[in-house]
Structure formats: C-alpha cells, structure tokens
Coordinates of C-alpha atoms and ligand atoms in Angstrom, one line a residue:
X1 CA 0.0 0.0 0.0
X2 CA 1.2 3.3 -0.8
X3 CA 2.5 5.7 1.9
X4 CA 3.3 9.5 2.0
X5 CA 7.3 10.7 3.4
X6 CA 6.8 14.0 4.4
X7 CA 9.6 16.0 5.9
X8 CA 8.3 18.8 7.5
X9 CA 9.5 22.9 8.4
X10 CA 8.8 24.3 5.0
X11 CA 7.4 27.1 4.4
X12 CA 4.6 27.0 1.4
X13 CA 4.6 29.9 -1.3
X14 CA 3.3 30.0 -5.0
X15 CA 0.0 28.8 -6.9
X16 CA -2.2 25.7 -6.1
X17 CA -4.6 25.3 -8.6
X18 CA -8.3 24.1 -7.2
X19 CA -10.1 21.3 -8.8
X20 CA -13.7 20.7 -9.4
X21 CA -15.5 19.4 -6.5
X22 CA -15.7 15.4 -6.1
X23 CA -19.4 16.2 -4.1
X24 CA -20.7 17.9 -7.0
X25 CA -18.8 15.6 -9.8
X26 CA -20.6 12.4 -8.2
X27 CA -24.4 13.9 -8.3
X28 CA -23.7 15.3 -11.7
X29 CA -22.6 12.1 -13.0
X30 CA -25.1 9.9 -11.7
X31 CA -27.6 12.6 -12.9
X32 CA -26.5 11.7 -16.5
X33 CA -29.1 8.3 -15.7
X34 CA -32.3 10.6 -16.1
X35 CA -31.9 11.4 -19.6
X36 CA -31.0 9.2 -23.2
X37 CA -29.1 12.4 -24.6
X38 CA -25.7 12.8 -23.2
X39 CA -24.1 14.7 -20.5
X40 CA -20.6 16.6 -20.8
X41 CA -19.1 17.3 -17.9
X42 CA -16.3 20.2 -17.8
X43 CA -13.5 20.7 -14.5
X44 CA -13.8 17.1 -13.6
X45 CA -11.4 15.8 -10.8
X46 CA -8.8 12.5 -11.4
X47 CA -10.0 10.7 -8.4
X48 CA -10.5 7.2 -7.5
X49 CA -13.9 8.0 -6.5
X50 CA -14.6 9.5 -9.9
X51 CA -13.3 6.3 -11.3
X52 CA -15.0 4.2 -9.1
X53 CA -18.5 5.7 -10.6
X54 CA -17.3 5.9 -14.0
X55 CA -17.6 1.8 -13.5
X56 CA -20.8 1.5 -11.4
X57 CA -22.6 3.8 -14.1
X58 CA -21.3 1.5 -16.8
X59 CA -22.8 -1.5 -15.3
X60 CA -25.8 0.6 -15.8
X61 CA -25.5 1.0 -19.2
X62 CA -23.9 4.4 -19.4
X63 CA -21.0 4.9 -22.0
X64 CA -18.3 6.9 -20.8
X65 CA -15.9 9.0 -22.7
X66 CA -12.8 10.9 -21.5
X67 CA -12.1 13.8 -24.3
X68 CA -9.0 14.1 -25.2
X69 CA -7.2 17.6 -24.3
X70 CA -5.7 19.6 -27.0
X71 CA -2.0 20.6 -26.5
X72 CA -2.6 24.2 -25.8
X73 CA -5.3 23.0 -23.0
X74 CA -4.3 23.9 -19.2
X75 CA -2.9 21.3 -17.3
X76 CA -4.0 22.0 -14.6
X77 CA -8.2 22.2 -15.8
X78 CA -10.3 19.2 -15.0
X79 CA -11.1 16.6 -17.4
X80 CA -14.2 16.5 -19.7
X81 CA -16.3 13.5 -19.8
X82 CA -19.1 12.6 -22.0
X83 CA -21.7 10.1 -20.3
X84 CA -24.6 9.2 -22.5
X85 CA -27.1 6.6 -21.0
X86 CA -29.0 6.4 -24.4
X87 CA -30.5 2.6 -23.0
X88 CA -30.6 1.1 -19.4
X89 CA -29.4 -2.1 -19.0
X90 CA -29.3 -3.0 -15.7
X91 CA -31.5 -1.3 -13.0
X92 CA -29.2 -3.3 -10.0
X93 CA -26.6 -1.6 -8.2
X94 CA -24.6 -4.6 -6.7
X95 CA -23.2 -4.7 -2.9
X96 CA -19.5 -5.0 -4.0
X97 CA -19.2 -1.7 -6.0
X98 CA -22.0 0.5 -3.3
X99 CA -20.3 -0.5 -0.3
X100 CA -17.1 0.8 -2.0
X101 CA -18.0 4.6 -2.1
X102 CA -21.6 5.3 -0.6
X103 CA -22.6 8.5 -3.0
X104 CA -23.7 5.5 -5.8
X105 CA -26.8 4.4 -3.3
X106 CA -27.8 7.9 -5.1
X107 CA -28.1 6.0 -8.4
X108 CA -31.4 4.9 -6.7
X109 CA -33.3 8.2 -8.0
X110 CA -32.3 8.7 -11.5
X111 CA -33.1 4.7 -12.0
X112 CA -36.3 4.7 -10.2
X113 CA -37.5 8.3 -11.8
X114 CA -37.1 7.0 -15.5
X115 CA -37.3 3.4 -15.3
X116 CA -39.9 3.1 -12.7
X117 CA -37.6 0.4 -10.4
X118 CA -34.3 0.3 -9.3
X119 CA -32.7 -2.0 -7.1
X120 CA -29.6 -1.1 -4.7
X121 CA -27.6 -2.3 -2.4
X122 CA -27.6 -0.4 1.1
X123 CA -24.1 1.2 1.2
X124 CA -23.4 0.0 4.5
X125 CA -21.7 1.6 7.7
X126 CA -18.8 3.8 7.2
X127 CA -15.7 4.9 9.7
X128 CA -17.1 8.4 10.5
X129 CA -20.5 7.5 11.3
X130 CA -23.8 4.9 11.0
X131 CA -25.1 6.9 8.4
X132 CA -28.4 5.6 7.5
X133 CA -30.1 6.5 4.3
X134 CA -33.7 6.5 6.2
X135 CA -34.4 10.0 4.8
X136 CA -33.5 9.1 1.0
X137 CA -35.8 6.6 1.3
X138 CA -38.8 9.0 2.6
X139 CA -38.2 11.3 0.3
X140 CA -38.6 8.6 -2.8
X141 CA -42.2 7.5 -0.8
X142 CA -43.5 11.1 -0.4
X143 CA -43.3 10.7 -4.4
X144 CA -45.0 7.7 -4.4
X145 CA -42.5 5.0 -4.6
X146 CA -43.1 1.4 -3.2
X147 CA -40.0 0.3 -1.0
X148 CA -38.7 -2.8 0.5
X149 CA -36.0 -3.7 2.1
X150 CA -35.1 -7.2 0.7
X151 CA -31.7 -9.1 1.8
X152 CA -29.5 -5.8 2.5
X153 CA -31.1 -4.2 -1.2
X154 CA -33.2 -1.2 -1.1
X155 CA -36.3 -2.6 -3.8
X156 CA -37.9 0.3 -5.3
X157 CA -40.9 0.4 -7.8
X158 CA -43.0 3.1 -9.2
X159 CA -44.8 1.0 -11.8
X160 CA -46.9 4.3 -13.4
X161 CA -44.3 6.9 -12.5
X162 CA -43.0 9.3 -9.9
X163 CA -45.6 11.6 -8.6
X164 CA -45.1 15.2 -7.0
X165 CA -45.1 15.5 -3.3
X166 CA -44.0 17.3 -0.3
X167 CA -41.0 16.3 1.3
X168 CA -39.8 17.6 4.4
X169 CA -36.5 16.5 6.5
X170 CA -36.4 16.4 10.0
X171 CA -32.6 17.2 9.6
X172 CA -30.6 18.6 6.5
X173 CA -29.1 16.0 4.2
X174 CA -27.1 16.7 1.4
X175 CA -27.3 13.2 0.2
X176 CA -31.0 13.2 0.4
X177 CA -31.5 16.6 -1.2
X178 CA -29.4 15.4 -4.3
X179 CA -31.9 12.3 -4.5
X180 CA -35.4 14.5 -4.0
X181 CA -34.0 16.8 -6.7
X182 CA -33.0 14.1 -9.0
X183 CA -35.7 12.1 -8.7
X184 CA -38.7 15.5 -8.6
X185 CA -37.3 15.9 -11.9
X186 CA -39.4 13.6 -13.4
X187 CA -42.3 13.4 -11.5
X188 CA -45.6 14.4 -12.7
X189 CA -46.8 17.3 -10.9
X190 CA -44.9 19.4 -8.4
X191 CA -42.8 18.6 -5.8
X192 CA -41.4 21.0 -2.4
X193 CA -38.9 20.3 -0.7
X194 CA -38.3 21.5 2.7
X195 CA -35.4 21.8 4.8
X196 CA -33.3 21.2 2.1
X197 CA -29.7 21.1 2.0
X198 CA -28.3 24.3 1.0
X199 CA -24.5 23.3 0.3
X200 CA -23.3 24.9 -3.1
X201 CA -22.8 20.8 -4.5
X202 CA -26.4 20.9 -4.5
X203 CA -27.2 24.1 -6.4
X204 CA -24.6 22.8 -8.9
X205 CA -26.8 19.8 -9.3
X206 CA -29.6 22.1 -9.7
X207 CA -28.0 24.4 -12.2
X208 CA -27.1 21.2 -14.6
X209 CA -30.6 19.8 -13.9
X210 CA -32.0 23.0 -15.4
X211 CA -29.8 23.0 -18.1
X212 CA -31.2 19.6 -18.8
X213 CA -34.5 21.0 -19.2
X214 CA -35.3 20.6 -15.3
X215 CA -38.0 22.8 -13.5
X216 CA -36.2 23.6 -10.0
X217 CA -36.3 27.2 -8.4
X218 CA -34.9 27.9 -4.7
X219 CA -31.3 25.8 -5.0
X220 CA -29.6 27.1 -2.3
X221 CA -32.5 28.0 0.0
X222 CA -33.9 25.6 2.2
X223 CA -36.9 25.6 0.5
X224 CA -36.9 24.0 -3.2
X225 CA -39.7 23.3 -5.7
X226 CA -39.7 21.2 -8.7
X227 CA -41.9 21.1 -11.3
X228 CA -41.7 17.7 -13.3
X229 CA -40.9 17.4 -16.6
X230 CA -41.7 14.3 -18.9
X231 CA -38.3 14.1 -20.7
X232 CA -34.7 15.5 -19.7
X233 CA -32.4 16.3 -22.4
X234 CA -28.4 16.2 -22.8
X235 CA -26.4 19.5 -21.4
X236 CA -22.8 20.3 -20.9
X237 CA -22.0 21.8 -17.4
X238 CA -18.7 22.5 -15.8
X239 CA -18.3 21.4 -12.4
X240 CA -17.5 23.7 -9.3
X241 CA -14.5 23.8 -8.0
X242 CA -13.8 21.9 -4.9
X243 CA -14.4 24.1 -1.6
X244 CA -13.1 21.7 0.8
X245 CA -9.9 21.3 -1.4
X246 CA -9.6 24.9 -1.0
X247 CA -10.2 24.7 3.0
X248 CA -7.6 22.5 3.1
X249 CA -4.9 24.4 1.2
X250 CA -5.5 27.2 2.9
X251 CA -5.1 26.0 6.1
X252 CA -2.0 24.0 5.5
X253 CA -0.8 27.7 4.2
X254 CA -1.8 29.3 7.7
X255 CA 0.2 26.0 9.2
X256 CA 3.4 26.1 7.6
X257 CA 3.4 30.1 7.1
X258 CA 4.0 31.4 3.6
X259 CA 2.4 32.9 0.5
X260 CA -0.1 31.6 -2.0
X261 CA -2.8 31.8 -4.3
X262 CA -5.4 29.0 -4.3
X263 CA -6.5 29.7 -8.3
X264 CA -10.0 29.0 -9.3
X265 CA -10.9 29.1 -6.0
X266 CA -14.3 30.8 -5.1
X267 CA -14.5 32.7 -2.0
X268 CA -18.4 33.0 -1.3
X269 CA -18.1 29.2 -1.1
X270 CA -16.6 29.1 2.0
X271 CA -17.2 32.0 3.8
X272 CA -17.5 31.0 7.1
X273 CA -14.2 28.6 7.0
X274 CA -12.3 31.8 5.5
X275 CA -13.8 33.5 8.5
X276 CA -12.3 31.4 11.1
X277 CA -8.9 31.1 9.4
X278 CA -8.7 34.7 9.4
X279 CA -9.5 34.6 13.3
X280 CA -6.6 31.6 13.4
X281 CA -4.0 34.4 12.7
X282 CA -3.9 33.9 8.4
X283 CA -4.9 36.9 5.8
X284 CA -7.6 36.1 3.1
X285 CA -7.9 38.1 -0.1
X286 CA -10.0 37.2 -3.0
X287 CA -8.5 37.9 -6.2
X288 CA -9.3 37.9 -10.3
X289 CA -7.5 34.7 -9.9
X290 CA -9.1 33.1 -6.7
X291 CA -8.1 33.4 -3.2
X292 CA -4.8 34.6 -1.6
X293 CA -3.7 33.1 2.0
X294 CA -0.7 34.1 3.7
X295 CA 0.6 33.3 7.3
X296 CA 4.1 35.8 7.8
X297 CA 5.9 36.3 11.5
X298 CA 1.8 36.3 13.6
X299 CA 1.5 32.7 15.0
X300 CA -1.6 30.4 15.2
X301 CA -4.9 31.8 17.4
X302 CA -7.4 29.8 19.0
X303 CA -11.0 29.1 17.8
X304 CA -13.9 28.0 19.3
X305 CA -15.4 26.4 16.3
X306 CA -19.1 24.0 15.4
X307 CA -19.4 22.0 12.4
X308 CA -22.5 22.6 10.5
X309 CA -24.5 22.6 7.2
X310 CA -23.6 25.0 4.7
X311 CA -23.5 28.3 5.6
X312 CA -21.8 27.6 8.6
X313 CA -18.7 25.7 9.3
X314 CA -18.2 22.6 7.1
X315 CA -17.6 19.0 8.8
X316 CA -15.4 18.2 5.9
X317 CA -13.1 20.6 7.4
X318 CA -13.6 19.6 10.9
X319 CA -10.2 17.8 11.3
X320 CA -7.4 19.9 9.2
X321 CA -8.8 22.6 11.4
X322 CA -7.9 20.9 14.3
X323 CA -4.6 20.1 12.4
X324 CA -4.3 23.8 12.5
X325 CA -5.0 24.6 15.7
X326 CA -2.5 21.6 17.2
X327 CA 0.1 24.8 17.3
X328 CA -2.3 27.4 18.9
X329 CA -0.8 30.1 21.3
X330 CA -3.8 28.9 23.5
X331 CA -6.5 26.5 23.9
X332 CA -9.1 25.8 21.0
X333 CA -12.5 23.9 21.1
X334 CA -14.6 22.0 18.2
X335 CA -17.9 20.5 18.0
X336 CA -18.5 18.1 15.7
X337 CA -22.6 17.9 14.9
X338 CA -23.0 16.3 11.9
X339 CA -20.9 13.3 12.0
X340 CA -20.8 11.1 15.5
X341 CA -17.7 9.5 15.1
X342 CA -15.6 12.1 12.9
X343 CA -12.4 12.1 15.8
X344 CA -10.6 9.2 14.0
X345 CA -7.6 11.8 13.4
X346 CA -7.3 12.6 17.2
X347 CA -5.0 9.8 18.4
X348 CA -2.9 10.2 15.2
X349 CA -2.4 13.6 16.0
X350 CA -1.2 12.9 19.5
X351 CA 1.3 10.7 18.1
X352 CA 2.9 13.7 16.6
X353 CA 2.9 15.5 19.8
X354 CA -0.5 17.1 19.8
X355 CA -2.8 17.5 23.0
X356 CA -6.3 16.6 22.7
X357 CA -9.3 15.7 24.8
X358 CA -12.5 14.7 23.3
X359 CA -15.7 15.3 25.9
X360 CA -18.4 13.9 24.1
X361 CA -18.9 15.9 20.5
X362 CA -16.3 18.5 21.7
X363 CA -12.3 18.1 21.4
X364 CA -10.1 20.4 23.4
X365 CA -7.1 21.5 21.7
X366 CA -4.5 22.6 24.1
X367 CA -1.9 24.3 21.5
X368 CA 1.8 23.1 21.8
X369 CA 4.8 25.1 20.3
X370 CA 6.2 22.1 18.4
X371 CA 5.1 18.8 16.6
X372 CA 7.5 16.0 15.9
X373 CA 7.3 13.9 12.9
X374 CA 6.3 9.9 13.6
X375 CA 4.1 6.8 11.8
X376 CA 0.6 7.4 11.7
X377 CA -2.1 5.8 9.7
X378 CA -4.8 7.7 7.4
X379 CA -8.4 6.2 8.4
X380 CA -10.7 8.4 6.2
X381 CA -10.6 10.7 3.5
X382 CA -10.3 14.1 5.4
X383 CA -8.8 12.4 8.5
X384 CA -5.7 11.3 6.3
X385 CA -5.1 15.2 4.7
X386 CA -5.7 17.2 8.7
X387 CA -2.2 14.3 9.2
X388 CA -0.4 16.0 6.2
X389 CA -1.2 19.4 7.3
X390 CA 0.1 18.5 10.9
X391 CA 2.9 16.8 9.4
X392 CA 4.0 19.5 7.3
X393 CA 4.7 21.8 9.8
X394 CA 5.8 19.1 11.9
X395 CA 9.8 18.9 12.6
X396 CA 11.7 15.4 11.2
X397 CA 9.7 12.8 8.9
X398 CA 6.8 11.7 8.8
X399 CA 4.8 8.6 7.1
X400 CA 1.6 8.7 6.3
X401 CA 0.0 4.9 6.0
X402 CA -2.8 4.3 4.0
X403 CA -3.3 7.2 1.9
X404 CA -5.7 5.6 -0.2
X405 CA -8.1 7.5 1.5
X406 CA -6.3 10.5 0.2
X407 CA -6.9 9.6 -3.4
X408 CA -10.6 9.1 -3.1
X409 CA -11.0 13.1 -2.8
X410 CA -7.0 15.2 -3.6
X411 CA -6.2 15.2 -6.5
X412 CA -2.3 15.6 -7.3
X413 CA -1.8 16.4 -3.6
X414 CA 1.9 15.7 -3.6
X415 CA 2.5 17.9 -6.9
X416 CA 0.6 20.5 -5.5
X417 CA 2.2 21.2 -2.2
X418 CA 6.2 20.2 -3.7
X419 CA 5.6 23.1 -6.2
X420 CA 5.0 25.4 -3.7
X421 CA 8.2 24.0 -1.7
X422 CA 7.1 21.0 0.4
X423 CA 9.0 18.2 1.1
X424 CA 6.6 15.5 0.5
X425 CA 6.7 12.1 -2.1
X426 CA 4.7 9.1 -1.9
X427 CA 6.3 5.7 -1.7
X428 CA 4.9 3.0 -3.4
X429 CA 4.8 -0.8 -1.7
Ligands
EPZ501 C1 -22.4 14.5 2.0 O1 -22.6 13.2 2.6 C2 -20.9 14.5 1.6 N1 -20.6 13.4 0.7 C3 -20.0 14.3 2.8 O2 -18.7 14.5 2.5 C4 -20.4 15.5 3.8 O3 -19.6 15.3 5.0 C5 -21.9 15.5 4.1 O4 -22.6 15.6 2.9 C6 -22.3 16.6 5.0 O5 -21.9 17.8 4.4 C7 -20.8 13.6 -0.7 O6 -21.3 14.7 -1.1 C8 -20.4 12.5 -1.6 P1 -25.8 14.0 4.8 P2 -24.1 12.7 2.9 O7 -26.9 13.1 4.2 O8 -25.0 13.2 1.8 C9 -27.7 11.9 8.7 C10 -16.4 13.8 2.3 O9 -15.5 13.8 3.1 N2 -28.6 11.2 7.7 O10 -25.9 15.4 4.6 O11 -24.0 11.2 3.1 C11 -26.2 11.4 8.5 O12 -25.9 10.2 9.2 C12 -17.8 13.3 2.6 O13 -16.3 14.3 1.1 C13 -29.6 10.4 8.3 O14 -29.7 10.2 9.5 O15 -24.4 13.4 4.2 C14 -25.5 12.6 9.0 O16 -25.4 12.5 10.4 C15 -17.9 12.7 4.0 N3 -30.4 9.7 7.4 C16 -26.4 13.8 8.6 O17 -27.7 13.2 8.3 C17 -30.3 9.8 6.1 O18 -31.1 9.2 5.3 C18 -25.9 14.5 7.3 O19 -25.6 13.6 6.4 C19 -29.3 10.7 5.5 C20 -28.5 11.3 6.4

C-alpha cells in the first residue's frame, strides 16, 4: 500500500490550482441516468472516486468518454467526460461496488425516476459515522414510490411513474437533497422540498438539472420546488470547483506560514471557514485569480469552532482545522454535529505530539509550540489530509499509511504542495 514521506519545516509559497469538486462531480454524473441524450461534464477531478462511478454507471449502461485535451489546453483544468445513458441495462446496483463509495446508493433516484424500479444495495456503515439513508428513502415514498428492504437491497418500484409531493427532512441532508431533486425531476406534478440542504454541491446539481430542461427554483435555500418534466435532455455543465480542497490548502498555508494563491478558488463558497482562518491568525484576499492566503511572522490563534450545514462551518473541514489549531498560542475547542464519530484523526495527531481531549462531540485542543514527525495511519478521507497538514509543519519525517483514502477526494496532492516548496513524495509498496 502506498505511503506518503513527508519531511516537515517548510514554508509553502506560489499557486495551487483548485479542482472541481468530487461532491458535485458524483451527483452530476449519476444525474446523466435521467436522460437518453448525453451529459458533458467540464473541471472534472482525477480521483479514485470519480473512477470508481465511472464503472458503477457503466454497469448501468452508461457509455463513458474521457475527451482528449488539445495541446494548448491547461494542465491544470479538470477533465471533460461525456456520459450518454442512451438505453438502461441494468437497473441493479450490486453490494461489492455500493459498499465501496456510498454517493452510488444515489443511483437509486435517476433509476427509479425514468425506469420506474431500481434495485440497490444499502451502502453499509462507514468509519465516521452509522449513516443511515432512512431519509432518501422518505423522500422517494412522499413521491409515491413502493420500498422494501429485501436481503440488505433497497427494492424500489414506481410502476406508473413518480408523482409530485412534499418532502420535508427532519434534519438537513445533502445526500438526500441530491436524490429529491433528482428524482422530482421527473415526476408528474410538483414537488417541495423543505429543509433542504443548502450546500453549493447541491445548487450545482440544480443548475445542470435546469440545463437539462429541469423545472427547480430555490437551490440554495432551504426551500426548493420542482416542477416535473416528462423528458430530460443532454447539457454540458462545468463542475465547481472543490471548496473543501480549498479549505484545506489554505489551512496547510496558515500551518506552515508562507504565500499563496489558491487559483480557481471561489471565496463566497466558503465564507464561514475563511472566516475562522482569518480569526486563526492567516490573511484572506480574494483575487481575479481566486483566493490569496498568507501566514508571515503572527503565530496560530485559538477558535472556538461548530461543524454545520452550509453556511456555517463545514464537517469536511472539521479535522485539518484541528490540524491547524494543534500549534495554537492557547486552547481551542470544536464540535463536531453532523458526523458522530468524525475524531478518528485525534490519536494520530497525538502521536505527533499534539494534545487533545475529546468530551463527548467536543475536542479540546491545548496548542503546543512544536510537533514531531512519527508513523501514523490515514483512516478516512479528510482524516488522512488534517495528518499532512500537521505533518508539514511538523519537525523530522513523517509517514503517512494508508493514503488511499487521500486519493478518493485530492487530487495531485503531492504535486501540489512540492511546487509550492514542500518536502513530500509518496512511496509505493
Ligand atoms: C455528503 O454526505 C458529503 N458526501 C459528505 O462528504 C459530507 O460530509 C456530508 O454531505 C455533509 O456535508 C458527498 O457529497 C459524496 P448527509 P451525505 O446526508 O449526503 C444523517 C467527504 O469527506 N442522515 O448530509 O451522506 C447522516 O448520518 C464526505 O467528502 C440520516 O440520518 O451526508 C449525518 O449525520 C464525507 N439519514 C447527517 O444526516 C439519512 O437518510 C448529514 O448527512 C441521511 C443522512
């Protein structure tokens, strides 16, 4: 298994360009399902996650096609892909490829919406939490879909169609808000949605659904309504690019100290982390190119910071804050809300010399003047990069074990950070 040798002391300065966002690439592309016409997709991430779903669709029936990039192309832009779903084969999505990367239980909608059944495997639990999909399932019955749950498969029918509804859920879910929206789409009639997620993934899944002939108006609000259509058509639409990428650069940046400008980065979606970063002692400046962070001579403050849904502060961000704030001049608390089990990176922080208590959803940080580099092990996706922040700053080596967790969601990590003067190369087994 691959494993990441960083040595750490370096201060970061130049460009990092942003990618397009792996939780808006993964709606988008399952959203090519609802229609026969296909669906380009601009600023698309190289990620095993993207991957991943590039196979699941295909079992589907969706052909795939990477375009080509001219030699005059930046290359640093996302990829484009063509999916075109012109005929479903298969309305199954099997345990072995669900359980793998839980975002394809959301293939559930687009199948269900234009083929009238679909039949998914439950994705199964997950290292940051239980994470039930109780509420995508409501949301698919308040349109008039028959469920059961047969043998660890979700069984789904809707024999004459979808049918508009009111859905309202008892607690914001991005996940769930993607599949209402998806699945509204093509529903006769109209559909609200209520106490809907308001991340920016999902009002770029709203904008490509429009420009596939969608009805949706209030993306972004938590109030949504769709008006179904009877047919979707084919659309290009470039992805967004990738917030939490940009939360994380910009924190390893207030870590380390140093100069640069995240390009293609878009402040207003992030407002709130950019907020608190400022507080933890970095400047912020938005530019024609995207955001500047720099961290020169003032050390690290304390925060008192709560994870929630967007606008406030994002969970996905939750542990390289606390990365951050391992080198406080003081004591720093987070909440974690959304997630219950989202302190995975806690004890491998310690091991680099960090001092943390967790009481309940609450972790103290106590901020110490200097990490030392050691072994520790990557155990989730955002986990793994809050142990490259803290390792980066961190004086002597360090190795980073299973950072195939890094791949699912970073892409070019190590080329981004070494051209802006890391020390940091991955070592293959
Ligand atoms: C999306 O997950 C993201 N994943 C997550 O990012 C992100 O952390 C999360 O939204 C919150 O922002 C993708 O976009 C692929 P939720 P999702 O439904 O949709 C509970 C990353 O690191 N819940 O908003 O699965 C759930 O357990 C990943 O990129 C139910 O109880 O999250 C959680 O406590 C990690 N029943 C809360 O709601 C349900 O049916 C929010 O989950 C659905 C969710």
């Amino acid at each position: 298994m691959d494993r990441i040798r960083i040595v750490g002391g370096h201060r970061l300065n130049g460009t990092i360009p942003i990618s397009g966002a792996k939780n808006a690439t993964l709606p988008l592309m399952i959203a090519s399902l609802l229609t026969d016409e296909p669906l380009i997709l601009e600023n698309v991430p190289r990620l095993a996650d993207v991957i991943l779903l590039q196979r699941i669709l295909g079992n589907h029936g969706v052909d795939l096609m990477i375009a080509g990039k001219r030699a005059d192309t930046d290359p640093n832009s996302g990829r484009t892909i063509h999916l075109s779903a012109k005929q479903i084969v298969d309305t199954t999505a099997p345990y072995d490829m669900v359980s793998r990367m839980r975002a394809s239980f959301w293939v559930v909608a687009p199948l269900l919406a234009r083929m009238g059944e679909a039949k998914v495997s439950l994705p199964g639990g997950c290292a940051i939490g239980t994470r039930p999909v109780d509420l995508l399932i409501m949301a698919l019955e308040k349109l008039g879909a028959d469920i059961e749950i047969e043998s660890g498969y979700v069984v789904a029918q809707a024999k004459r169609g979808l049918r508009g509804g009111r859905i309202e859920f008892p607690k914001v879910t991005v996940g769930g808000t993607h599949v209402a929206l998806m699945a509204a789409a093509l529903a006769r009639g109209t559909t609200e949605i209520e106490n809907a997620a308001r991340e920016p993934e999902v009002s770029d899944v709203a904008d490509c659904l429009n420009k596939m002939g969608a009805k949706i108006s209030g993306a972004g609000t938590s109030r949504i309504v769709v008006e179904g259509v009877e047919k979707l058509h084919g659309a290009t639409h470039s992805v967004l690019p990738d917030r939490i990428e940009t939360g994380t650069y910009a924190m390893a940046v207030a870590m380390t100290g140093g100069d640069v400008v995240l390009q293609n980065a878009r402040p207003e979606l992030l407002m709130t982390a950019l907020d608190v970063i400022r507080k933890a002692g970095a400047t912020v400046t938005s530019t024609n190119e995207g955001i500047r962070i720099a961290r020169n001579g003032s050390g690290i403050e304390p925060v008192e910071v709560t994870t929630e849904p967007f606008p406030g502060f994002p969970t996905d961000l939750q542990a390289q804050l606390m990365a951050l704030v391992t080198r406080a001049k003081g004591t720093s608390h987070i909440t974690e809300t959304i997630f219950e089990n989202r302190f995975m990176h806690v004890q491998e922080l310690a091991r680099l010399g960090a001092r943390i208590r967790l009481y309940g959803d609450t972790a103290t940080i106590e901020g110490v003047s200097r990490l030392r580099g050691a072994p520790v092990m990557a155990t989730d996706l955002r986990a793994s990069v809050s142990l490259v922040i803290a390792a980066l700053a961190a004086e002597g080596e360090t190795m980073v074990n299973r950072v195939y967790h890094l791949d699912r969601g970073f892409e070019k990590l190590e080329a981004k950070l070494n051209a802006c003067g890391a020390q940091i190369e991955r070592l293959s087994a």
